[in-house]
XYZ file of C-alpha atoms in Angstrom:
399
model
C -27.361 -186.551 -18.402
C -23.608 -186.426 -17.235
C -22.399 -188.799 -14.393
C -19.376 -186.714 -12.859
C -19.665 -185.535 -9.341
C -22.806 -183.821 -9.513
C -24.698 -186.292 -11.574
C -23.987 -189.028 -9.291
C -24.708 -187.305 -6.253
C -28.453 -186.740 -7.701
C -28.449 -190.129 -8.988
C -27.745 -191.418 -5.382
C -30.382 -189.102 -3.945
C -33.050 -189.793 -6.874
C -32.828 -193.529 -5.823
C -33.044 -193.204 -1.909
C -36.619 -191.406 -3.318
C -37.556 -194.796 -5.406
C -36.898 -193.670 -8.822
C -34.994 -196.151 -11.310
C -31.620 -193.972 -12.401
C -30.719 -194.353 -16.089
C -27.579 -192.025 -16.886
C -25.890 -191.274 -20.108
C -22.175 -190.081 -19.706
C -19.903 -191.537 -22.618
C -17.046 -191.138 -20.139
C -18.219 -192.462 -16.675
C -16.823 -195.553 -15.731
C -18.980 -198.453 -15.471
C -18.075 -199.449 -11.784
C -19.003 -195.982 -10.586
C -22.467 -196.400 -11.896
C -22.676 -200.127 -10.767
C -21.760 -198.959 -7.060
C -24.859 -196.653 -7.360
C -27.424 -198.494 -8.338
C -27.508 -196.939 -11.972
C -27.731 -197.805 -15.530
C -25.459 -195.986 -18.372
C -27.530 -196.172 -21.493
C -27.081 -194.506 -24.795
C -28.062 -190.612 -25.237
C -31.480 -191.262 -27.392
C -32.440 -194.130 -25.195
C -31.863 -191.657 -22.160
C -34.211 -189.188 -23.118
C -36.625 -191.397 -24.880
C -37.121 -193.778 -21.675
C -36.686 -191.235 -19.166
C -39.602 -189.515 -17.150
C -37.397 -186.734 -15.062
C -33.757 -185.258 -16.988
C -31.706 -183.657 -15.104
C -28.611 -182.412 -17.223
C -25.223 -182.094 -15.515
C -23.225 -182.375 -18.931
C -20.185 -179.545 -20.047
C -20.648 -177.288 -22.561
C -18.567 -178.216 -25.460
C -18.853 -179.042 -29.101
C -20.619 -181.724 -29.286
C -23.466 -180.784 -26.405
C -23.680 -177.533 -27.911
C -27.467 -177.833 -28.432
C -27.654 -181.140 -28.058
C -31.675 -180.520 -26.339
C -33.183 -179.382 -29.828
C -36.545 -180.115 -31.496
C -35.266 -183.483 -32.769
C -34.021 -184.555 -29.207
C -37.348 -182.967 -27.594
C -39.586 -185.304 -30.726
C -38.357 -187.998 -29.046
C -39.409 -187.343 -25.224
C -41.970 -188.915 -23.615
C -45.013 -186.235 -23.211
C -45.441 -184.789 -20.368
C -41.002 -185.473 -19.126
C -40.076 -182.792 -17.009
C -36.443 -181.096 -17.527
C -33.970 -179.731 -14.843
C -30.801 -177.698 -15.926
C -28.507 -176.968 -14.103
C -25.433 -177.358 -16.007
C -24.891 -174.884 -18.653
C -27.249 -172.688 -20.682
C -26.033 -173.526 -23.915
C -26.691 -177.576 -23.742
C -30.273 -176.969 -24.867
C -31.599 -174.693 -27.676
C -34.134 -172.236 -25.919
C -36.032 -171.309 -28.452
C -37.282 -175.354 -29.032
C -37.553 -175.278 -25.376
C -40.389 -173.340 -25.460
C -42.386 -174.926 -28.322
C -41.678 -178.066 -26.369
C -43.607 -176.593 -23.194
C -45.694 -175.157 -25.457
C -47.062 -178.007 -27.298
C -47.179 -180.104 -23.575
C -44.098 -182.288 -24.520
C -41.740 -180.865 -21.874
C -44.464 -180.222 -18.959
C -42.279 -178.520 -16.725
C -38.797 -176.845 -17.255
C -36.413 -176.015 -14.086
C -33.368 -173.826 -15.029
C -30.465 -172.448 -13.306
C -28.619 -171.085 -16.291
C -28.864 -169.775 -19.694
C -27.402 -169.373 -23.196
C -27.389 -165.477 -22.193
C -27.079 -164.632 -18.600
C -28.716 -162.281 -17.453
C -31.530 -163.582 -19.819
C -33.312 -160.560 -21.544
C -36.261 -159.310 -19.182
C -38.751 -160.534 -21.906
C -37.637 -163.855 -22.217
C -40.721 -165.949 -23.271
C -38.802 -168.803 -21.626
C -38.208 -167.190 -18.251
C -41.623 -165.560 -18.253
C -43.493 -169.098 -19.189
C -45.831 -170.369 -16.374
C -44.162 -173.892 -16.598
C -40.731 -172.781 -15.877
C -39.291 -172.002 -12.665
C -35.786 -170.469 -13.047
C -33.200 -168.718 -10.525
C -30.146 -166.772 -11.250
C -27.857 -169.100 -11.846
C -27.048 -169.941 -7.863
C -24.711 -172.548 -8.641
C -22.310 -173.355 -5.130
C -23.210 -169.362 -4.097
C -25.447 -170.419 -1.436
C -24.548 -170.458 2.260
C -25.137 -173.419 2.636
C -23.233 -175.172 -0.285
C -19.962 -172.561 0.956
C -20.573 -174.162 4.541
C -20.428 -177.389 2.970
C -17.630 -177.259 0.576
C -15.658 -176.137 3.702
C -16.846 -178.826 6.011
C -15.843 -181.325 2.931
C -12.243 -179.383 2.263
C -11.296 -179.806 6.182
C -12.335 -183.641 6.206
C -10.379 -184.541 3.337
C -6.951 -182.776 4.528
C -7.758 -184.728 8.197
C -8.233 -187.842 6.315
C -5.805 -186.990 4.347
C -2.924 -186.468 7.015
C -4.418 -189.443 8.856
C -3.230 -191.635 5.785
C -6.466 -192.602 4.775
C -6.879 -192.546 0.964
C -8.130 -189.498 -0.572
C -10.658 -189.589 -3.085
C -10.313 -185.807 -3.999
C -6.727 -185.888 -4.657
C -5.537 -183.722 -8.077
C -2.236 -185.827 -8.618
C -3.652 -189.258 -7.882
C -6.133 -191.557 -10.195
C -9.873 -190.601 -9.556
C -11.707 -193.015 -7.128
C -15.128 -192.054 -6.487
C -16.423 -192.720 -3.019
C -18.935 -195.219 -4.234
C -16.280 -197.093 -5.737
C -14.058 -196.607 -2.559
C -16.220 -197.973 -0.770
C -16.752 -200.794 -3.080
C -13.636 -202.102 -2.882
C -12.125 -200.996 0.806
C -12.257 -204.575 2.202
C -10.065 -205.809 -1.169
C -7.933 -203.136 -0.666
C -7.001 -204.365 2.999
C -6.631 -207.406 1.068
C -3.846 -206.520 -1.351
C -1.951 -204.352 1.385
C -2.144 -207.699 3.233
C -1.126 -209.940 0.723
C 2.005 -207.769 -0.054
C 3.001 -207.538 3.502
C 2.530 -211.388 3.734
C 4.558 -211.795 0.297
C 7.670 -209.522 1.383
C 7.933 -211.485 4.339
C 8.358 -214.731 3.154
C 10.906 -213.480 1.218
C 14.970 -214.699 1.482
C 18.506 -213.810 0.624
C 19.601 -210.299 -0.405
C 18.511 -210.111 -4.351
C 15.362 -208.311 -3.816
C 11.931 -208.392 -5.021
C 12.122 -207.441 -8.786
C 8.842 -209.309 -10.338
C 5.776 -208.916 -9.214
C 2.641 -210.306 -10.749
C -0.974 -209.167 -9.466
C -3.861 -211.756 -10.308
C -7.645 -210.563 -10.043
C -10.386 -213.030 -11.190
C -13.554 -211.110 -11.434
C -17.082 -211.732 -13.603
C -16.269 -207.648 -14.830
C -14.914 -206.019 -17.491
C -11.406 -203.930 -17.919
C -13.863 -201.046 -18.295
C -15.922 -202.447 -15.154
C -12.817 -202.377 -12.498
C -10.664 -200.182 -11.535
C -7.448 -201.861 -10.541
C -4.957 -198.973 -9.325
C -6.391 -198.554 -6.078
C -5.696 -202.230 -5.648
C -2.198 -202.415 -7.562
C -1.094 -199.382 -5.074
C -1.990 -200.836 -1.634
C 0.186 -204.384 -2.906
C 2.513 -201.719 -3.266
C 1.973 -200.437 -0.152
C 1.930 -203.930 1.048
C 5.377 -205.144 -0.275
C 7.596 -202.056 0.447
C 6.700 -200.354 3.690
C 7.609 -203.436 5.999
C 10.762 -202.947 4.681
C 11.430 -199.207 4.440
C 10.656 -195.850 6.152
C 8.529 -195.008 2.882
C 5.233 -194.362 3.488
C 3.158 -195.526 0.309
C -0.024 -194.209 -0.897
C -2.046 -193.911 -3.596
C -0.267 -190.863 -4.909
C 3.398 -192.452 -4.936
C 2.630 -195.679 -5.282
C 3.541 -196.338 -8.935
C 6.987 -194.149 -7.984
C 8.273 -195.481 -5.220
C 7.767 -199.069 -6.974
C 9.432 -197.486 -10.058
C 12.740 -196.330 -7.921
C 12.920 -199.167 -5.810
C 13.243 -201.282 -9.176
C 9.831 -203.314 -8.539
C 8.100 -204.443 -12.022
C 4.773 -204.597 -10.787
C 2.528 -206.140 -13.866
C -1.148 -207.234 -13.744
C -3.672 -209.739 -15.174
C -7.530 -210.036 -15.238
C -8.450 -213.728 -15.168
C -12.341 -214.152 -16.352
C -14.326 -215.971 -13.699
C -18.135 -216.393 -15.016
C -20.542 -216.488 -12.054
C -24.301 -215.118 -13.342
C -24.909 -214.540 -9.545
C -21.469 -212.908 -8.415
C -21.969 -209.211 -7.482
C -19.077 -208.901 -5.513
C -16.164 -206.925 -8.009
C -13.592 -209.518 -6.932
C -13.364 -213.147 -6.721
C -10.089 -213.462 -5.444
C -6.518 -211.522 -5.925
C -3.744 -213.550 -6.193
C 0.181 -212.167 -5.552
C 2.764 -213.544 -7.213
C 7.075 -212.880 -6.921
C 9.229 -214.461 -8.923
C 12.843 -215.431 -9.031
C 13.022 -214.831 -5.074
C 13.716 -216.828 -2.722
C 11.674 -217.816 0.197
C 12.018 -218.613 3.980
C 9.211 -220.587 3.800
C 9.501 -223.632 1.144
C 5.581 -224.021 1.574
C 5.074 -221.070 -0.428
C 7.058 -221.693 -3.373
C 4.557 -222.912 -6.196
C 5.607 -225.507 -8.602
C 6.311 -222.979 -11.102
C 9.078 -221.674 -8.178
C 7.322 -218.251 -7.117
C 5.924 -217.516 -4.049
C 2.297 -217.677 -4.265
C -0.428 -216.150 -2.085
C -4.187 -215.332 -2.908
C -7.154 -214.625 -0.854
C -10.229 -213.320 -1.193
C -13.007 -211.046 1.146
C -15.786 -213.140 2.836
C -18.498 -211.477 5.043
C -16.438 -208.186 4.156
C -13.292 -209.595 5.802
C -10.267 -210.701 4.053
C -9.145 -214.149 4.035
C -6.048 -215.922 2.973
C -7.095 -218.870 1.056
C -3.952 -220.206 -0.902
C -0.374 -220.327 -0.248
C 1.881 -221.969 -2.955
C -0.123 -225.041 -3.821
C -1.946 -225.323 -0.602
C -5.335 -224.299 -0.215
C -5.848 -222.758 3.377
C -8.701 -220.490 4.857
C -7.611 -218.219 7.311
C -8.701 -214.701 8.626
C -6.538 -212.377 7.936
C -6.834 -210.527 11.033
C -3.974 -210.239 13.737
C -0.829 -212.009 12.861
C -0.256 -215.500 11.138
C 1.959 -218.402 12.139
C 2.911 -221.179 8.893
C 3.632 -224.195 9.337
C 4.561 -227.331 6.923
C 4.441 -230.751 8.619
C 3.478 -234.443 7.502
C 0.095 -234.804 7.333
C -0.823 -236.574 10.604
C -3.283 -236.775 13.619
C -2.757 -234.751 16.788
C -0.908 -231.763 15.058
C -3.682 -229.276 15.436
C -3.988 -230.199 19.101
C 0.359 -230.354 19.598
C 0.282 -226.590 18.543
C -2.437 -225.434 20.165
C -1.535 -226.640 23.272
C 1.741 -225.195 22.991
C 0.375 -221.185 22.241
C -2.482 -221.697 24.595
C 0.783 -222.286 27.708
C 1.853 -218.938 26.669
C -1.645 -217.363 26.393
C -1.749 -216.621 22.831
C -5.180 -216.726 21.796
C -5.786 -218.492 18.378
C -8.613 -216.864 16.448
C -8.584 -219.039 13.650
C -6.867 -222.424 11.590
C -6.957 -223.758 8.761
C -4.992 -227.044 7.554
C -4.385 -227.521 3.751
C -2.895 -230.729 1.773
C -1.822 -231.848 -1.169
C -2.402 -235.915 -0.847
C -3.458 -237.583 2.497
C -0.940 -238.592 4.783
C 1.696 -236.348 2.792
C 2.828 -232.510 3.585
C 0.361 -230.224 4.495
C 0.405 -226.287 5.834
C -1.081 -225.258 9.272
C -2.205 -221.559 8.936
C -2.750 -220.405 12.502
C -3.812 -216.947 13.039
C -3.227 -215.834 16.510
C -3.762 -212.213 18.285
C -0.656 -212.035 20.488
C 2.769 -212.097 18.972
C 4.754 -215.563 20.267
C 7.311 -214.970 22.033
C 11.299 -216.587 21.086
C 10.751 -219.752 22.984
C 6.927 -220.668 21.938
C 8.238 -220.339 18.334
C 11.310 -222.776 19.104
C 9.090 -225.326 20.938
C 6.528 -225.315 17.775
C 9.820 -226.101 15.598
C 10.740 -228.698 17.368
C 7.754 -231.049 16.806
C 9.348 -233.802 14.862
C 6.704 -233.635 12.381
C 6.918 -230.198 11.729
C 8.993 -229.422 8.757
C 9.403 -226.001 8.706
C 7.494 -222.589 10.448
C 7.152 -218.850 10.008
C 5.647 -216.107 11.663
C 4.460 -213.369 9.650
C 3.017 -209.793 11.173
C 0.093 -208.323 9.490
């Protein structure tokens, strides 16, 4: 009962013991819960279903002795209670007819409504409870690890990793994080793809960010993702280093409009959160005419498979490409011998291809070459590759 930081953490170690984790928290986001294995239900169908309650909830108005005889009448007999929240969420003095009467079998309590509880407490004194004096984090051992969990974050922290603790950034818990870290090397790659393409001097002003997903707005957090396309788009082209704290103000003062739609995709097997995320600038222009959709933005989406991200469109063309190293595109006419012309030409200059994918529109008609290679190509392996009569136009981008 209450799914912050605490709650989950005891939710994460109840189910590495077996147990099936219900949790009622009217404000815990879905995906947190859906990363550990648990299921948010409502508050009477918490304690009525549940076998062990452990209460992690604040002490405010409307918890203010919110375990009373009613809530304790609807138990199952014989549920055992931990608190170890605040005194005040359950009403003592039912408490102990509820032990009494075999309801509650066993009662564990780290606080109370008044601390130091009076020396005759029937509650402290009754042979189901076991209570201690309201430890909290005073122990050595939670000190030693708050400190060991302080220095970690400031080295992760300085290391530019993102920083699930920090106070002036969105909340991402680590289950969550974890969740979603191979999307978000997809949208920081898909940004720094995107920027690149771009030409002329007018600047990116519109950007559109695309997530199909089987979820719920309430399910997915986007701003993680939204701040490494961010991250993506601006830092290949600046000494700004973006993270998840500036993100949304360094896009604000460099004039970017970043905006962002959900697009339903219904998949009764799907548990990945994402489907695909799909980058989108408008009124740009582009280096690379391949790219240009027919609604004239460049267009690039991709999606994580096997936990690495893959480019998988790029304007109209469907590709499938790792992204992993750095990408060469190319748009030719669709004919034999193109894959070999290319490869023949990087493999002279040792460049290793690790992966290629050709997409097309019609047979016989324009396709793209996607060609991700681990060496950069040097001036003169780019030049030959351009000069293949069939070979409309190339770029190589650096991810």
């Amino acid at each position: 009962m209450g799914f912050g930081k605490v709650g989950s953490e005891v939710a994460r170690r109840a189910k590495g013991l077996g147990m099936h984790v219900i949790a009622h928290d009217p404000y815990a986001p879905a995906d947190r819960a859906r990363a550990i294995g648990a299921e948010l239900v409502s508050f009477d169908e918490a304690i009525t279903r549940a076998d062990f309650i452990s209460l992690h909830m604040p002490l405010i108005p409307t918890t203010n002795k919110i375990f009373n005889d009613e809530s304790f009448g609807k138990m199952k007999t014989g549920v055992r209670i931990v608190n170890v929240a605040r005194g005040g969420v359950i009403d003592e003095d039912a408490l102990v007819r509820a032990l009494d009467s075999g309801k509650v079998a066993q009662a564990a309590l780290d606080v109370f409504t008044v601390e130091p509880p009076a020396k005759d407490s029937k509650l402290v004194l009754h042979e189901n409870v076991t209570v201690t004096p309201h430890l909290g984090a005073s122990t050595v051992e939670a000190q030693e690890g708050v400190a060991i969990e302080i220095a970690e974050a400031v080295v992760g922290a300085l290391k530019g990793e993102l920083a699930a603790t920090a106070v002036n950034a969105p909340m991402v818990p680590a289950e969550v994080m974890s969740e979603l870290a191979p999307y978000v090397s997809l949208a920081e790659k898909l940004g720094r793809l995107a920027v690149q393409l771009v030409a002329g001097e007018t600047g990116i002003k519109g950007v559109k960010v695309a997530y199909t997903t089987t979820r719920g707005p309430d399910d997915l957090d986007t701003r993680l993702l939204r701040a490494m396309v961010t991250k993506g788009i601006v830092e290949p082209v600046s000494s700004t280093f973006v993270n998840l704290v500036n993100a949304d103000y360094t896009a604000k003062q460099r004039g970017l409009r970043i905006t962002e739609e959900r697009v339903s995709h219904d998949s009764a097997t799907a548990e990945a959160p994402l489907e695909s995320i799909q980058v989108r600038l408008s009124q740009v222009q582009s280096k690379f005419a391949g790219a240009i959709s027919d609604g004239g933005d460049i267009v690039l989406e991709g999606r994580v498979k096997y936990g690495v991200p893959h480019l998988t469109l790029v304007g109209p063309y469907e590709v499938d490409v790792s992204l992993e190293g750095n990408l060469i595109l190319c748009r030719q006419i669709d004919q034999p011998g193109m894959i070999g012309k290319v490869g023949n030409i990087l493999g002279q200059r040792n460049v290793n291809i690790n992966f290629m994918s050709v997409g097309r529109t019609f047979r016989g008609k324009q396709a793209i070459m996607a060609i991700g290679v681990d060496e950069e190509p040097n001036k003169e392996s780019l030049d030959e590759i351009g000069a293949i009569p069939a070979i409309e136009e190339f770029v190589f981008l650096e991810l």
